[in-house]
Amino acid sequence: MKNTTTLLLILFIWACHSKEQKQEIEKVKKNTTDKIAYGLVIHGGAGSQERGKYSDSLEQAYHQKLAEATEKGYALIEKGTPALDVVVATIEILENSPLFNAGKGAVFTHEENNQLDASIMDGATLEAGAVAGVKIVKNPIKAAQAVLQHSPHVLLSGNGADQFAISLGLDTVPNSYFFTPKNFNYLKKIKAKQKQQTAYQATTDEKFGTVGCAVLDKNGKLAAGTSTGGMTNKRYGRIGDSPIIGAGTYANDLVAVSCTGHGEYFIRYAVAYDLAAQIAYQGKSVKEASEFIIHQKLKQAGGQGGLISIDQNGNVSMPFNTSGMFRAVKTNNTELKTAIYKD
């Protein structure tokens, strides 16, 4: 009888222990599942987006286009599309809209034409591609990807970049495709205003129009891209930060970043790379690093703008020091959110 009681006691203890083990295993499984993150964040430029500036219908149009691009990118991520391809497909939607200063909505140079820049970077390989000053490429982000995939170089510019795009069969258009009355009239206004000035000056009093996308895919790979029509009234072949790897775009295995703002400052302070470096070498979170750069380091230097970023764990940060920034985000842990102004 004593042996039987002992045996039952042992079986009871074993059963309880086994149950605890199962619970622990399920807990680990749940935690592991919770840690699997993916998603994307986009921007459509930072600057003077003040409340009351846009009509209700125009404001709604911005929200709808941001949502369309984000949903498109997220759907591709869900299908298992690599981060780099998601970046291109998402930015292409923004480039095809006249709402943003990229692609179709590009602003005008002093010479009254349109010159476009774009860059893209694969965080897994550190491969990158960029184009600057292209005039006939319909979607500069595709040209940037083509440079990454089919060229030994990182950055191609001007007529050479256009010819490279043609050689690969990318969609090209006459420069007049990028004409929009609003942007052309704004150039005329700026030129008339500056007619009496002795020195050439580009304008920075409007929104710094750029579009960008940062992606974390289902395989944990990161990528980022940026595309722009530049700065109104720019001259002498001026190039901003958007096609400069480390300034306007950067991605590695820790974080993906796309910037928007007064490009000269983003170039001088290597903003996109600085964010990645602070995470890698100082152990900062993506939120801590990005907010320090935008709200302190850059602002104290006189630089205006913002950035979007997503890290390897799916954490997102979208700081800006201007009155607004067109932006949107969606991850497997957060619902779609679009925004224009400060909260």
Coordinates of C-alpha atoms in Angstrom, one line a residue:
M1 CA 0.0 0.0 0.0
K2 CA 2.9 2.3 0.9
N3 CA 4.6 1.6 -2.5
T4 CA 1.3 2.3 -4.3
T5 CA 0.9 5.6 -2.6
T6 CA 4.4 6.6 -3.4
L7 CA 4.0 5.7 -7.0
L8 CA 0.8 7.7 -7.3
L9 CA 2.5 10.7 -5.6
I10 CA 5.4 10.5 -8.1
L11 CA 2.9 10.3 -11.0
F12 CA 1.0 13.3 -9.7
I13 CA 4.2 15.4 -9.4
W14 CA 5.3 14.3 -12.9
A15 CA 1.9 15.3 -14.3
C16 CA 2.1 18.7 -12.6
H17 CA 5.6 19.2 -13.8
S18 CA 4.7 18.2 -17.3
K19 CA 1.8 20.6 -17.3
E20 CA 4.1 23.4 -16.2
Q21 CA 6.6 22.5 -18.9
K22 CA 3.8 22.7 -21.5
Q23 CA 2.7 26.0 -20.2
E24 CA 6.3 27.3 -20.4
I25 CA 6.7 26.0 -24.0
E26 CA 3.4 27.7 -25.0
K27 CA 4.6 30.9 -23.3
V28 CA 7.9 30.8 -25.2
K29 CA 6.0 30.2 -28.5
K30 CA 3.7 33.1 -27.9
N31 CA 6.6 35.4 -27.0
T32 CA 8.5 34.3 -30.1
T33 CA 5.4 35.0 -32.3
D34 CA 4.9 38.4 -30.7
K35 CA 8.4 39.3 -31.5
I36 CA 8.0 38.6 -35.2
A37 CA 7.4 42.1 -36.7
Y38 CA 7.1 43.5 -40.2
G39 CA 5.6 46.6 -41.8
L40 CA 6.4 49.9 -43.4
V41 CA 6.5 53.7 -42.8
I42 CA 6.3 56.4 -45.5
H43 CA 6.5 60.1 -45.8
G44 CA 5.5 62.7 -48.4
G45 CA 7.6 65.6 -47.4
A46 CA 8.0 67.8 -44.3
G47 CA 7.6 71.6 -44.1
S48 CA 4.9 74.2 -43.9
Q49 CA 1.8 71.9 -43.6
E50 CA -0.1 74.2 -41.3
R51 CA -3.7 73.6 -40.2
G52 CA -6.1 75.5 -42.4
K53 CA -3.7 75.7 -45.3
Y54 CA -5.5 73.0 -47.3
S55 CA -9.1 72.7 -48.3
D56 CA -10.9 69.7 -46.8
S57 CA -11.0 68.0 -50.1
L58 CA -7.2 68.4 -50.7
E59 CA -6.4 67.3 -47.2
Q60 CA -8.5 64.2 -47.8
A61 CA -6.8 63.6 -51.0
Y62 CA -3.4 63.5 -49.2
H63 CA -4.7 61.1 -46.6
Q64 CA -6.1 58.8 -49.3
K65 CA -2.9 58.7 -51.4
L66 CA -0.8 58.1 -48.3
A67 CA -3.2 55.3 -47.3
E68 CA -3.2 53.8 -50.8
A69 CA 0.6 53.7 -50.9
T70 CA 0.9 52.2 -47.5
E71 CA -1.7 49.6 -48.0
K72 CA -0.1 48.6 -51.3
G73 CA 3.3 48.2 -49.6
Y74 CA 1.8 46.3 -46.7
A75 CA -0.1 43.9 -48.9
L76 CA 3.2 43.1 -50.7
I77 CA 5.0 42.4 -47.4
E78 CA 2.2 40.1 -46.4
K79 CA 2.8 38.1 -49.6
G80 CA 6.4 37.7 -48.7
T81 CA 7.8 40.3 -51.2
P82 CA 11.4 41.4 -50.3
A83 CA 11.8 44.8 -48.6
L84 CA 13.7 46.3 -51.5
D85 CA 10.8 45.6 -54.0
V86 CA 8.2 46.9 -51.5
V87 CA 10.1 50.2 -51.2
V88 CA 10.0 50.6 -55.0
A89 CA 6.3 49.7 -55.4
T90 CA 5.3 52.0 -52.6
I91 CA 7.3 55.0 -53.7
E92 CA 6.1 54.5 -57.3
I93 CA 2.5 55.3 -56.2
L94 CA 3.7 58.5 -54.6
E95 CA 5.8 59.4 -57.7
N96 CA 2.8 59.0 -59.9
S97 CA 0.7 61.5 -57.9
P98 CA 0.9 65.3 -58.6
L99 CA 0.3 65.8 -54.8
F100 CA 3.9 65.3 -53.9
N101 CA 7.2 66.8 -55.0
A102 CA 8.5 63.6 -56.6
G103 CA 7.9 62.2 -60.1
K104 CA 4.8 63.7 -61.6
G105 CA 4.6 66.4 -58.9
A106 CA 8.2 67.6 -59.2
V107 CA 8.9 71.3 -58.7
F108 CA 10.7 73.5 -61.3
T109 CA 14.3 74.5 -61.5
H110 CA 15.4 78.1 -62.2
E111 CA 15.7 77.1 -65.9
E112 CA 12.0 76.1 -65.8
N113 CA 12.4 72.4 -66.2
N114 CA 12.2 69.4 -63.9
Q115 CA 15.1 67.4 -62.6
L116 CA 14.6 64.5 -60.3
D117 CA 16.6 62.5 -57.8
A118 CA 16.1 59.2 -56.0
S119 CA 18.0 56.6 -54.0
I120 CA 17.5 53.1 -52.5
M121 CA 19.4 50.9 -50.1
D122 CA 19.3 47.2 -49.2
G123 CA 19.9 46.8 -45.5
A124 CA 20.8 43.1 -45.8
T125 CA 23.7 43.7 -48.3
L126 CA 24.4 47.4 -47.9
E127 CA 24.1 47.6 -51.7
A128 CA 22.7 50.9 -52.9
G129 CA 21.7 52.8 -56.1
A130 CA 20.9 56.4 -56.9
V131 CA 20.2 58.8 -59.7
A132 CA 20.4 62.6 -59.7
G133 CA 19.2 65.2 -62.1
V134 CA 17.3 62.9 -64.4
K135 CA 14.8 64.6 -66.7
I136 CA 12.9 61.8 -68.6
V137 CA 12.7 58.9 -66.2
K138 CA 9.0 58.5 -65.2
N139 CA 9.8 56.8 -61.9
P140 CA 13.3 57.7 -60.6
I141 CA 13.0 55.2 -57.8
K142 CA 13.0 52.4 -60.4
A143 CA 16.1 53.9 -62.0
A144 CA 17.8 54.0 -58.6
Q145 CA 17.0 50.3 -58.1
A146 CA 18.3 49.6 -61.6
V147 CA 21.6 51.2 -60.6
L148 CA 21.8 49.0 -57.6
Q149 CA 21.0 45.8 -59.5
H150 CA 22.7 46.4 -62.9
S151 CA 25.6 48.9 -62.3
P152 CA 28.9 48.7 -60.5
H153 CA 28.3 52.3 -59.4
V154 CA 26.2 53.7 -56.7
L155 CA 25.2 57.1 -58.1
L156 CA 24.6 58.1 -61.7
S157 CA 23.6 61.7 -62.8
G158 CA 22.2 63.8 -65.5
N159 CA 22.1 62.7 -69.1
G160 CA 24.2 59.6 -68.3
A161 CA 21.6 58.4 -65.8
D162 CA 18.8 59.0 -68.4
Q163 CA 20.7 57.0 -71.0
F164 CA 21.3 54.2 -68.5
A165 CA 17.6 54.1 -67.8
I166 CA 16.8 53.9 -71.5
S167 CA 19.4 51.1 -72.0
L168 CA 17.5 49.0 -69.5
G169 CA 14.1 49.7 -71.0
L170 CA 12.7 51.8 -68.1
D171 CA 9.6 53.9 -68.8
T172 CA 10.7 57.4 -70.0
V173 CA 8.6 60.4 -70.7
P174 CA 9.1 63.9 -72.2
N175 CA 10.1 66.4 -69.5
S176 CA 6.8 68.1 -70.1
Y177 CA 5.1 65.1 -68.4
F178 CA 6.2 66.6 -65.0
F179 CA 4.6 70.0 -65.7
T180 CA 1.9 71.0 -63.2
P181 CA 0.4 74.5 -63.3
K182 CA 0.6 74.9 -59.5
N183 CA 4.4 74.3 -59.4
F184 CA 5.1 76.4 -62.4
N185 CA 3.1 79.3 -61.1
Y186 CA 5.0 79.0 -57.8
L187 CA 8.3 79.2 -59.6
K188 CA 7.2 82.4 -61.4
K189 CA 6.1 83.9 -58.2
I190 CA 9.5 83.1 -56.6
K191 CA 11.5 84.4 -59.5
A192 CA 9.5 87.7 -59.6
K193 CA 10.0 88.1 -55.9
Q194 CA 13.8 87.6 -56.3
K195 CA 14.2 89.6 -59.4
Q196 CA 15.6 92.6 -57.5
Q197 CA 18.0 90.5 -55.6
T198 CA 21.6 90.5 -56.7
A199 CA 22.4 87.0 -55.6
Y200 CA 20.7 83.8 -56.7
Q201 CA 18.6 82.1 -54.0
A202 CA 16.6 78.9 -54.0
T203 CA 13.5 78.9 -51.9
T204 CA 12.9 77.0 -48.7
D205 CA 9.8 78.6 -47.5
E206 CA 7.5 75.9 -48.9
K207 CA 7.3 72.3 -47.8
F208 CA 10.4 70.3 -48.5
G209 CA 8.8 68.0 -50.9
T210 CA 10.2 64.5 -51.0
V211 CA 8.7 61.0 -50.7
G212 CA 10.2 58.1 -48.9
C213 CA 9.6 54.6 -47.6
A214 CA 11.3 52.4 -45.0
V215 CA 10.4 48.7 -44.8
L216 CA 10.9 45.7 -42.6
D217 CA 9.8 42.5 -44.4
K218 CA 8.7 39.1 -43.1
N219 CA 12.2 37.8 -43.3
G220 CA 13.5 40.5 -41.0
K221 CA 15.2 42.4 -43.9
L222 CA 15.3 46.2 -44.0
A223 CA 15.3 48.6 -46.9
A224 CA 14.7 52.3 -47.6
G225 CA 14.3 54.6 -50.5
T226 CA 13.7 58.3 -51.2
S227 CA 12.6 60.3 -54.2
T228 CA 12.3 64.0 -54.9
G229 CA 11.7 66.7 -57.5
G230 CA 14.3 68.9 -55.6
M231 CA 14.0 72.5 -54.5
T232 CA 12.0 75.2 -56.3
N233 CA 14.2 77.6 -58.3
K234 CA 17.3 75.4 -57.8
R235 CA 20.2 76.2 -60.1
Y236 CA 23.6 75.1 -61.4
G237 CA 22.8 71.4 -61.1
R238 CA 22.1 71.6 -57.4
I239 CA 21.6 68.2 -55.8
G240 CA 20.2 67.7 -52.3
D241 CA 20.3 64.8 -49.8
S242 CA 17.7 62.5 -51.4
P243 CA 20.1 60.7 -53.8
I244 CA 23.0 60.7 -51.2
I245 CA 23.4 57.5 -49.4
G246 CA 23.9 58.2 -45.7
A247 CA 22.3 61.6 -45.9
G248 CA 18.8 61.2 -47.3
T249 CA 18.6 57.4 -47.3
Y250 CA 20.3 54.6 -45.3
A251 CA 19.6 51.0 -44.3
N252 CA 21.5 48.2 -42.6
D253 CA 20.5 45.2 -40.5
L254 CA 19.5 47.5 -37.6
V255 CA 17.4 50.2 -39.1
A256 CA 16.0 51.7 -42.4
V257 CA 15.8 55.5 -42.8
S258 CA 14.4 58.1 -45.3
C259 CA 14.7 61.8 -44.7
T260 CA 12.9 64.9 -45.9
G261 CA 14.0 68.5 -45.4
H262 CA 16.5 71.2 -46.2
G263 CA 19.0 68.9 -48.0
E264 CA 22.1 70.8 -47.4
Y265 CA 21.8 70.3 -43.6
F266 CA 21.0 66.6 -44.0
I267 CA 24.1 66.2 -46.2
R268 CA 26.4 68.0 -43.8
Y269 CA 25.2 66.1 -40.8
A270 CA 24.9 62.7 -42.6
V271 CA 21.5 62.4 -40.9
A272 CA 20.4 59.0 -42.2
Y273 CA 23.7 57.3 -41.3
D274 CA 24.0 59.2 -38.0
L275 CA 20.7 57.6 -36.9
A276 CA 22.0 54.1 -37.7
A277 CA 25.4 54.9 -36.0
Q278 CA 23.8 56.1 -32.8
I279 CA 21.8 52.9 -32.6
A280 CA 24.8 50.7 -33.3
Y281 CA 27.5 52.5 -31.2
Q282 CA 25.5 54.2 -28.5
G283 CA 22.8 51.6 -27.9
K284 CA 20.0 54.1 -28.4
S285 CA 16.6 53.1 -29.5
V286 CA 15.4 54.3 -32.9
K287 CA 13.1 56.7 -31.2
E288 CA 15.8 58.2 -29.0
A289 CA 18.3 58.5 -31.8
S290 CA 15.9 60.0 -34.4
E291 CA 14.3 62.5 -32.0
F292 CA 17.8 63.7 -30.8
I293 CA 18.9 64.3 -34.3
I294 CA 15.8 66.1 -35.5
H295 CA 14.8 68.0 -32.4
Q296 CA 18.2 68.9 -31.1
K297 CA 21.2 68.3 -33.3
L298 CA 19.7 69.4 -36.6
K299 CA 17.4 72.1 -35.2
Q300 CA 20.3 73.7 -33.3
A301 CA 22.2 73.9 -36.5
G302 CA 19.3 75.6 -38.3
G303 CA 18.2 72.5 -40.2
Q304 CA 14.5 71.9 -40.9
G305 CA 12.8 68.7 -41.8
G306 CA 12.1 65.2 -40.6
L307 CA 12.6 61.5 -41.1
I308 CA 10.9 58.1 -41.0
S309 CA 12.5 55.0 -39.7
I310 CA 11.8 51.4 -38.7
D311 CA 14.2 49.1 -36.8
Q312 CA 14.8 45.4 -37.0
N313 CA 12.1 44.8 -34.3
G314 CA 9.4 46.8 -36.1
N315 CA 9.7 49.9 -33.9
V316 CA 8.8 53.1 -35.9
S317 CA 9.8 56.7 -35.4
M318 CA 8.7 59.7 -37.5
P319 CA 10.0 62.9 -35.9
F320 CA 10.0 66.3 -37.6
N321 CA 10.8 69.9 -36.5
T322 CA 8.6 71.7 -39.1
S323 CA 4.9 72.5 -38.8
G324 CA 3.9 69.2 -40.5
M325 CA 5.0 66.1 -42.4
F326 CA 2.9 63.9 -44.6
R327 CA 3.3 60.4 -43.2
A328 CA 1.8 57.0 -42.7
V329 CA 2.6 53.7 -41.0
K330 CA 1.3 50.2 -40.8
T331 CA 2.8 47.1 -39.2
N332 CA 1.5 43.7 -38.2
N333 CA 1.2 45.2 -34.6
T334 CA -0.4 48.5 -35.5
E335 CA -3.3 49.6 -37.7
L336 CA -2.9 52.0 -40.7
K337 CA -2.4 55.6 -39.6
T338 CA -2.0 58.6 -41.8
A339 CA -1.1 62.1 -40.6
I340 CA -0.1 65.5 -41.7
Y341 CA 0.1 67.8 -38.7
K342 CA 1.7 67.6 -35.3
D343 CA -0.5 65.7 -32.9

